CSV table of C-alpha atoms in Angstrom, one decimal:
chain,number,residue,atom,x,y,z
A,290,MET,CA,-13.4,6.5,1.3
A,291,ALA,CA,-10.7,5.5,-0.9
A,292,PHE,CA,-7.0,4.6,0.1
A,293,GLY,CA,-4.8,7.3,-0.5
A,294,THR,CA,-7.8,10.5,0.4
A,295,GLY,CA,-7.9,11.6,4.0
A,296,LEU,CA,-4.6,10.5,5.2
A,297,ARG,CA,-4.0,12.5,8.2
A,298,PRO,CA,0.2,12.8,9.3
A,299,ALA,CA,0.5,12.3,12.9
A,300,GLY,CA,1.9,15.4,14.3
A,301,GLY,CA,6.0,15.6,14.4
A,302,LEU,CA,6.3,13.3,10.8
A,303,VAL,CA,8.7,14.9,8.7
A,304,MET,CA,7.1,14.8,5.2
A,305,ALA,CA,9.7,15.1,2.3
A,306,GLY,CA,8.9,17.6,-0.2
A,307,VAL,CA,10.5,19.7,-2.5
A,308,GLY,CA,11.7,23.2,-0.7
A,309,PRO,CA,11.8,26.6,-2.2
A,310,GLY,CA,15.0,26.3,-4.8
A,311,GLU,CA,15.2,22.8,-5.1
A,312,ALA,CA,15.5,21.7,-8.8
A,313,ALA,CA,12.8,19.3,-10.3
A,314,GLY,CA,14.0,15.8,-10.0
A,315,SER,CA,15.8,16.4,-7.0
A,316,GLU,CA,15.8,13.7,-4.6
A,317,PRO,CA,12.6,15.2,-2.4
A,318,GLU,CA,10.7,15.7,-5.3
A,319,ARG,CA,11.4,11.4,-6.5
A,320,LEU,CA,10.3,10.7,-3.2
A,321,GLU,CA,7.3,12.2,-3.1
A,322,ARG,CA,6.8,10.8,-6.2
A,323,ASN,CA,7.4,7.5,-4.9
A,324,LYS,CA,4.7,8.1,-2.3
A,325,ARG,CA,2.1,9.3,-4.7
A,326,LEU,CA,2.9,6.3,-6.8
A,327,VAL,CA,2.0,3.6,-3.8
A,328,GLU,CA,-1.2,5.6,-2.7
A,329,ASP,CA,-2.1,5.4,-6.6
A,330,PHE,CA,-1.7,1.6,-6.4
A,331,LEU,CA,-3.5,0.9,-3.2
A,332,ALA,CA,-6.2,2.9,-4.2
A,333,VAL,CA,-6.7,0.6,-7.7
A,334,ALA,CA,-5.8,-2.4,-6.1
A,335,HIS,CA,-8.4,-2.0,-3.5
A,336,GLY,CA,-10.9,-0.3,-5.7
A,337,ASP,CA,-13.4,-2.1,-7.6
A,338,LEU,CA,-13.4,-4.9,-9.7
A,339,ALA,CA,-13.0,-2.9,-13.3
A,340,GLY,CA,-10.0,-1.1,-12.2
A,341,LEU,CA,-7.8,-4.5,-11.5
A,342,GLY,CA,-6.7,-4.0,-15.3
A,343,ARG,CA,-4.8,-0.7,-14.4
A,344,LEU,CA,-2.4,-2.5,-11.7
A,345,GLY,CA,0.0,-2.8,-14.6
A,346,GLU,CA,0.6,1.2,-14.5
A,347,PHE,CA,1.7,0.8,-11.2
A,348,ALA,CA,3.6,-2.6,-10.2
A,349,ALA,CA,6.0,-4.6,-12.3
A,350,ALA,CA,5.4,-7.5,-14.5
A,351,ASP,CA,8.0,-9.6,-12.0
A,352,TYR,CA,6.4,-7.8,-8.7
A,353,VAL,CA,7.9,-9.9,-5.6
A,354,GLN,CA,5.6,-10.7,-3.1
A,355,HIS,CA,6.7,-11.8,0.4
A,356,ASN,CA,3.1,-12.6,1.7
A,357,PRO,CA,2.8,-16.1,1.4
A,358,ASN,CA,-1.1,-15.7,1.1
A,359,ILE,CA,-0.3,-13.8,-2.5
A,360,GLY,CA,1.1,-15.2,-5.7
A,361,GLN,CA,3.7,-13.7,-7.4
A,362,GLY,CA,3.8,-10.9,-10.4
A,363,LEU,CA,1.2,-9.3,-11.7
A,364,ASP,CA,-1.2,-12.1,-12.3
A,365,GLY,CA,-0.6,-13.1,-9.0
A,366,LEU,CA,-1.9,-9.6,-7.5
A,367,ARG,CA,-4.7,-9.6,-9.6
A,368,THR,CA,-5.7,-13.0,-8.7
A,369,PHE,CA,-5.6,-11.7,-5.1
A,370,PHE,CA,-7.2,-8.6,-5.0
A,371,THR,CA,-10.0,-10.3,-7.9
A,372,HIS,CA,-10.7,-12.3,-4.7
A,373,ILE,CA,-10.5,-9.7,-1.9
A,374,LEU,CA,-12.9,-7.5,-3.8
A,375,SER,CA,-15.6,-10.1,-4.0
A,376,LEU,CA,-15.5,-10.8,-0.3
A,377,PRO,CA,-17.8,-8.8,1.9
A,378,PRO,CA,-16.5,-5.6,2.9
A,379,SER,CA,-16.3,-6.7,6.9
A,380,GLU,CA,-14.1,-9.1,5.9
A,381,ARG,CA,-11.9,-7.1,3.9
A,382,LEU,CA,-9.4,-3.8,4.2
A,383,ASP,CA,-11.7,-0.9,5.5
A,384,PRO,CA,-10.4,2.4,4.4
A,385,SER,CA,-12.7,3.8,6.5
A,386,LYS,CA,-10.8,2.5,10.1
A,387,GLU,CA,-8.0,4.0,9.5
A,388,ILE,CA,-7.4,6.6,12.0
A,389,GLU,CA,-3.7,7.7,11.2
A,390,VAL,CA,-1.5,6.7,8.1
A,391,HIS,CA,2.2,7.7,7.4
A,392,LEU,CA,4.0,7.4,4.1
A,393,ILE,CA,8.0,7.2,4.7
A,394,ALA,CA,10.5,7.3,1.8
A,395,GLU,CA,13.9,6.7,1.7
A,396,GLY,CA,15.7,6.0,-1.4
A,397,ASP,CA,13.3,3.0,-3.5
A,398,PHE,CA,11.6,2.3,-0.5
A,399,VAL,CA,8.3,3.6,1.2
A,400,VAL,CA,6.8,2.3,4.5
A,401,ARG,CA,3.1,2.6,4.6
A,402,HIS,CA,2.2,2.9,8.5
A,403,GLU,CA,-1.6,2.4,9.6
A,404,ILE,CA,-3.2,2.8,12.9
A,405,ARG,CA,-6.7,1.6,12.0
A,406,GLU,CA,-9.5,0.9,14.3
A,407,ASP,CA,-9.4,-2.5,14.0
A,408,GLY,CA,-5.5,-3.0,14.3
A,409,LEU,CA,-2.2,-2.0,13.1
A,410,LEU,CA,-1.2,-2.3,9.2
A,411,ILE,CA,2.5,-1.7,7.9
A,412,ASN,CA,3.6,-1.9,4.0
A,413,VAL,CA,7.2,-2.0,2.6
A,414,PHE,CA,7.3,-1.3,-1.2
A,415,ARG,CA,10.2,-1.5,-3.1
A,416,LEU,CA,10.3,1.0,-6.4
A,417,GLU,CA,11.9,0.2,-9.5
A,418,ASP,CA,11.9,2.2,-12.7
A,419,GLY,CA,9.1,3.9,-11.8
A,420,LEU,CA,6.8,0.5,-10.5
A,421,VAL,CA,6.5,-1.2,-7.3
A,422,LYS,CA,8.7,-4.0,-7.5
A,423,GLU,CA,8.5,-5.7,-4.2
A,424,HIS,CA,6.2,-6.0,-1.3
A,425,TRP,CA,6.4,-6.6,2.9
A,426,ASP,CA,3.3,-6.8,4.9
A,427,ALA,CA,2.9,-6.9,8.6
A,428,PHE,CA,-1.0,-6.6,10.6
A,429,ARG,CA,-1.8,-6.7,14.0
A,430,PRO,CA,-4.8,-6.7,15.4
A,431,PRO,CA,-5.9,-5.4,18.5
A,432,PRO,CA,-6.2,-7.6,21.6
A,433,GLY,CA,-9.4,-10.0,20.9
A,434,GLY,CA,-9.5,-8.4,17.7
A,435,THR,CA,-9.6,-10.8,14.1
A,436,ILE,CA,-6.8,-11.2,11.5
A,437,ILE,CA,-8.1,-9.2,7.9
A,438,HIS,CA,-8.5,-11.7,5.2
A,439,GLY,CA,-5.1,-12.0,3.4
A,440,LEU,CA,-3.2,-10.4,6.1
A,441,GLU,CA,-3.1,-13.6,8.2
């Protein structure tokens, strides 16, 4: 399963959407577009090595990364995900272990909250000019669990 597929929003979560009578380009539409951009970015980043050439379609050249295990800019992203995708599946983030995913958009930020079989992952993205510009993450394994490579 690829990132962005099989999302199961939790009951009660209010997801922004374009309602009847709202004009194209409205704030709810922009927020939905931002969520799709983040999901598409993650699908490419966690897809396969051949797809990493498309990262520039989703992330800014001067991308700012707040995870100390990942380099800065588009080149830092490519280097990191080239390494991650070369690891055995058991040592990297496995989308099939997602139990519940929430996407929350506010202004230029999108938060992706994952409840997983192997822990809890929160990604925060700041978007600018239609691209992912900045990223923070936090991962908590279950009691006795192990940290996934790159999220330590």
